Tab-separated table of C-alpha atoms in Angstrom:
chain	number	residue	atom	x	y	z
J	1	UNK	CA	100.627	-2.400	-178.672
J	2	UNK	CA	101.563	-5.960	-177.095
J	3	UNK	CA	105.524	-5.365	-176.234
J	4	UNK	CA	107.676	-7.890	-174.627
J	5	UNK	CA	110.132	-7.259	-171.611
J	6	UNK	CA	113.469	-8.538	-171.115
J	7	UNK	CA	112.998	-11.288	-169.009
J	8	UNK	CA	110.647	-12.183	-171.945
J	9	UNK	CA	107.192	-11.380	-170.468
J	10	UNK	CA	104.450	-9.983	-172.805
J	11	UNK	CA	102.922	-6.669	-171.747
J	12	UNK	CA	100.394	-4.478	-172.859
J	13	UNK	CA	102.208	-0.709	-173.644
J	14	UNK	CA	100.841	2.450	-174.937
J	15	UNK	CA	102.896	4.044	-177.458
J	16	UNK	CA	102.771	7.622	-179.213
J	17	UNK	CA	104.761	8.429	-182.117
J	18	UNK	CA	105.190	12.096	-183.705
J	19	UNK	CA	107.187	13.479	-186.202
J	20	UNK	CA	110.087	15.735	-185.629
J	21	UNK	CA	110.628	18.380	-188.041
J	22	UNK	CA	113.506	20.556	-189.394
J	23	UNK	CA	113.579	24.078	-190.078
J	24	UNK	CA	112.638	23.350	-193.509
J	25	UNK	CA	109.324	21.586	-192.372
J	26	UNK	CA	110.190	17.895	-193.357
J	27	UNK	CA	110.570	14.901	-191.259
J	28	UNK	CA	113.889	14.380	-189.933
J	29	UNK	CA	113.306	12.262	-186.328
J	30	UNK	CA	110.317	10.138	-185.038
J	31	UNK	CA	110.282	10.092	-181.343
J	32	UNK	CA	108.233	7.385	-179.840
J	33	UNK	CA	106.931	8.386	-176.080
J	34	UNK	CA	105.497	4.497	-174.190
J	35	UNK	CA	103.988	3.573	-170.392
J	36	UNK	CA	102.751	0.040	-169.696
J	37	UNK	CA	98.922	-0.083	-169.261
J	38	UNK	CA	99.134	-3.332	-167.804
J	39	UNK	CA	97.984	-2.564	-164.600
J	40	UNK	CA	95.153	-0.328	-166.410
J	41	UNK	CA	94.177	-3.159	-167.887
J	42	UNK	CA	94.079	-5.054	-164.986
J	43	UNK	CA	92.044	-2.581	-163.051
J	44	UNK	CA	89.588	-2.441	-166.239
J	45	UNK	CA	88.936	-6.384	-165.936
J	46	UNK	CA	88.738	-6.118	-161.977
J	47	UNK	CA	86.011	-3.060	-162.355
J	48	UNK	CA	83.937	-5.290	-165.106
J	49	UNK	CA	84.255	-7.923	-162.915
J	50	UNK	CA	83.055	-6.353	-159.877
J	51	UNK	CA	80.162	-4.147	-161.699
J	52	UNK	CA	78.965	-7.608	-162.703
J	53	UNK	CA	79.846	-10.937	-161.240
J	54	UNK	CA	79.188	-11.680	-157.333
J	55	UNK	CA	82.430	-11.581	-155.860
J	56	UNK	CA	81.706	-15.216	-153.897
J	57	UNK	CA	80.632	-17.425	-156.226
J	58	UNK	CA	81.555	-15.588	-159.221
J	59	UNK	CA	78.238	-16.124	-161.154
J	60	UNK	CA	76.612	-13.618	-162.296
J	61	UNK	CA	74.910	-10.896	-160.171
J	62	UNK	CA	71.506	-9.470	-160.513
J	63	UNK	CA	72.546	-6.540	-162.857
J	64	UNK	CA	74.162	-8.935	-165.493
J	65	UNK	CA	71.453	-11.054	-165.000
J	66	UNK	CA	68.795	-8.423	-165.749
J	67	UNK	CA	70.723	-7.664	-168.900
J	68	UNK	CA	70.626	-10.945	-170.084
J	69	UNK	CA	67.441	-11.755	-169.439
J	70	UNK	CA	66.110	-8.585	-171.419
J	71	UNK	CA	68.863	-10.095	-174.090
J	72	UNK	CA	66.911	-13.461	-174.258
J	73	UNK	CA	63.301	-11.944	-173.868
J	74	UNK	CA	63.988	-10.156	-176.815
J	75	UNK	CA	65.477	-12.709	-178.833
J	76	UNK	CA	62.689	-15.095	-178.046
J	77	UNK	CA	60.257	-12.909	-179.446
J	78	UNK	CA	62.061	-12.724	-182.482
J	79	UNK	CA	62.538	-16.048	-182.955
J	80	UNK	CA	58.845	-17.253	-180.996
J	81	UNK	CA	60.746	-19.566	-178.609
J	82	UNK	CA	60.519	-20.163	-174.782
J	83	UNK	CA	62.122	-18.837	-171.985
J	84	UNK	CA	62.215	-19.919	-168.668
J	85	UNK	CA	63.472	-18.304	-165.584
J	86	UNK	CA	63.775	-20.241	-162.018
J	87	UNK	CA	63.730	-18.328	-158.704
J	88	UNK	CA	65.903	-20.969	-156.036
J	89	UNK	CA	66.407	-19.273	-151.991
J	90	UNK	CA	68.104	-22.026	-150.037
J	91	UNK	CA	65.844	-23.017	-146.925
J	92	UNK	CA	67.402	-22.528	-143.508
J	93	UNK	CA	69.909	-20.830	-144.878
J	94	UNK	CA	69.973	-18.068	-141.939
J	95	UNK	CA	69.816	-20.477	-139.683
J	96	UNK	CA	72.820	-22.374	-141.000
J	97	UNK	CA	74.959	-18.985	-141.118
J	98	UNK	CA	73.964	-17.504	-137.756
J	99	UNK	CA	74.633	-20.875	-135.802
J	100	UNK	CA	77.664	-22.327	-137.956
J	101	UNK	CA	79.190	-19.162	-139.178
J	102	UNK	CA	79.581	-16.247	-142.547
J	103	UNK	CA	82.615	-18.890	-143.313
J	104	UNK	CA	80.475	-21.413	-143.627
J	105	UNK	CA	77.446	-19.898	-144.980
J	106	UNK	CA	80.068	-19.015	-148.012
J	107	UNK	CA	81.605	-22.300	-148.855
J	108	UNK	CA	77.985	-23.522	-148.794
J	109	UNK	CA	77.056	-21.128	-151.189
J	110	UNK	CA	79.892	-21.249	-153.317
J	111	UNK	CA	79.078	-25.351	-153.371
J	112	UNK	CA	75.904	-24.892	-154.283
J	113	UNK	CA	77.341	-22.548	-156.946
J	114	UNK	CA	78.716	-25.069	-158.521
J	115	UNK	CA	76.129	-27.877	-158.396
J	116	UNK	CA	73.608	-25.290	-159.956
J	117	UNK	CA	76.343	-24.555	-162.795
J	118	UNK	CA	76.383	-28.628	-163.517
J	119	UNK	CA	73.073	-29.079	-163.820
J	120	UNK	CA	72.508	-26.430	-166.611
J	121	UNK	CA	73.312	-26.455	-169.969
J	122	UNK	CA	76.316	-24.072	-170.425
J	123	UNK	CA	73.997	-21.420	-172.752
J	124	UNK	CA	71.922	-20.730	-169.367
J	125	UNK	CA	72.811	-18.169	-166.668
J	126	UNK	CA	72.747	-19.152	-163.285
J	127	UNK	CA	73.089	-15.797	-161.229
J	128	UNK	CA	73.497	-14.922	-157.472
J	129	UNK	CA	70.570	-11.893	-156.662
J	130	UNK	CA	72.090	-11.534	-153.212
J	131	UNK	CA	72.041	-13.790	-150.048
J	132	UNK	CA	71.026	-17.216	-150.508
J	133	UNK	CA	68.920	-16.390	-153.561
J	134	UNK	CA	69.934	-17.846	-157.137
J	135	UNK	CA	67.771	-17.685	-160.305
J	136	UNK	CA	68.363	-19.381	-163.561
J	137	UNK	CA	67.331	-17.880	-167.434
J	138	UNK	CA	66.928	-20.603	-169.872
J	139	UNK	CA	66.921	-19.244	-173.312
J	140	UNK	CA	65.598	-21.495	-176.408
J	141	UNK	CA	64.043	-24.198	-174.576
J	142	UNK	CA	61.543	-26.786	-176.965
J	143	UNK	CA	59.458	-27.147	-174.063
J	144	UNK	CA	57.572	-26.330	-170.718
J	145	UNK	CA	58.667	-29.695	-169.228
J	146	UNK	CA	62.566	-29.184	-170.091
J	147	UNK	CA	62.282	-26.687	-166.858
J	148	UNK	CA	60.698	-29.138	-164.569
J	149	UNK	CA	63.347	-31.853	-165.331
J	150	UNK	CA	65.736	-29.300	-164.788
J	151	UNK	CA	63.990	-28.237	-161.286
J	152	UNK	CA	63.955	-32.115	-160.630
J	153	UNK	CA	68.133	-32.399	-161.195
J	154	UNK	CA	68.693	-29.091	-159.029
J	155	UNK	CA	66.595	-30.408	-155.999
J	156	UNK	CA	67.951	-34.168	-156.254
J	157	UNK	CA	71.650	-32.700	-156.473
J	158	UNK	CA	71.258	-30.734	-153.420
J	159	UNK	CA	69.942	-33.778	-151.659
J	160	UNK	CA	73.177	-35.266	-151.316
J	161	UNK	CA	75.317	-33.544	-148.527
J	162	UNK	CA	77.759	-31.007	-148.829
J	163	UNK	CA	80.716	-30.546	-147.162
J	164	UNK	CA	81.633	-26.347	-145.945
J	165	UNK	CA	84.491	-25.919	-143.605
J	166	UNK	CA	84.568	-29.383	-142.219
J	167	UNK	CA	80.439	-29.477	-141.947
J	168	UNK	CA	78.600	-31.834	-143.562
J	169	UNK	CA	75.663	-30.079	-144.236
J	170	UNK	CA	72.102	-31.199	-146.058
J	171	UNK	CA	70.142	-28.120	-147.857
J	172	UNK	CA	67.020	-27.589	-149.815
J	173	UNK	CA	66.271	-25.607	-151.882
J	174	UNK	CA	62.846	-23.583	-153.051
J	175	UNK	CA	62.392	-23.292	-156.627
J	176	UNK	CA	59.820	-21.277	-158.008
C-alpha cells in the first residue's frame, strides 16, 4: 500500500493483516504487521535499469534493443509494413579517446546520444551496442527513402562540432 510519513512524504509499505481469534474461534483483534519497501523498490528500478539501458547515455542497450526489434519484426509482418534498422560506429573514435581521454570519449558519446535521439521520431529506438556503436529500429515506416532522409539528418547533425570537456571536437559517423 502507498502510506504517508509524518513529515508528509509518500512511501511505498508492505502490510499484512491477520485475524486474532478467541477461545471461541471468532474474530476479536486484527493485528496489522508493515516494513517500507521503498528501497526494494528502488533497487527493482535500478536492476531494470541496469539489465537494460547503457549506463552512459542511458539509451537503450543491445539486449533491449534485440527485444524490440523482434517486437517490431513481428508486428510488421502482421501488419505488412517496413522496418528499418541503421548500424552508426563513430569514425576515429579510438583515436579521440586514447589521445584526449575515457572523460572525453564519454561526454562525446553521451552528445552524440542526444543528437541521434533528436533526429528520430520518438516511436524509434536509438540504442548503444557497446563502444562507439549505435543502431536505430524504425518501426512503421511508408517508405525506403524515409531512412535515407533520416541517415542524411544524422550525418549533417554530427557535422557541426561538439563540445566534450572543454574540446571542440568534429565526428563522423558510418551509417550502414
Amino acid at each position: 500500500i502507498w502510506n504517508r510519513r509524518k513529515n508528509g512524504d509518500i512511501y511505498v509499505e508492505w502490510l499484512s493483516v491477520v485475524a486474532i481469534r478467541n477461545a471461541a474461534g471468532t474474530v476479536s483483534h486484527y493485528a496489522g504487521l508493515f516494513s517500507d519497501i521503498t528501497t526494494q523498490e528502488h533497487v527493482r528500478d535500478r536492476l531494470h535499469n541496469l539489465a537494460y539501458y547503457d549506463a552512459l547515455t542511458d539509451l537503450p542497450n543491445r539486449e533491449l534493443f534485440n527485444d524490440r526489434l523482434q517486437n517490431a519484426l513481428a508486428q510488421a509482418r502482421r501488419e505488412r509494413r517496413l522496418v528499418a534498422v541503421m548500424f552508426l560506429d563513430l569514425d576515429r573514435f579510438k583515436q579521440i579517446n586514447d589521445s584526449l581521454g575515457h572523460a572525453v570519449g564519454d561526454e562525446l558519446l553521451k552528445a552524440v546520444a542526444a543528437i541521434l535521439r533528436r533526429c528520430v521520431r520518438e516511436s524509434d529506438t536509438v540504442a548503444r551496442l557497446g563502444g562507439d556503436e549505435f543502431t536505430i529500429l524504425m518501426a512503421g515506416i511508408a517508405r525506403p527513402d524515409d531512412v535515407t532522409l533520416v541517415a542524411y539528418d544524422i550525418v549533417e547533425a554530427l557535422s557541426a562540432p561538439l563540445i566534450a570537456e572543454c574540446h571542440s571536437l568534429r565526428v563522423t559517423v558510418s551509417v550502414w
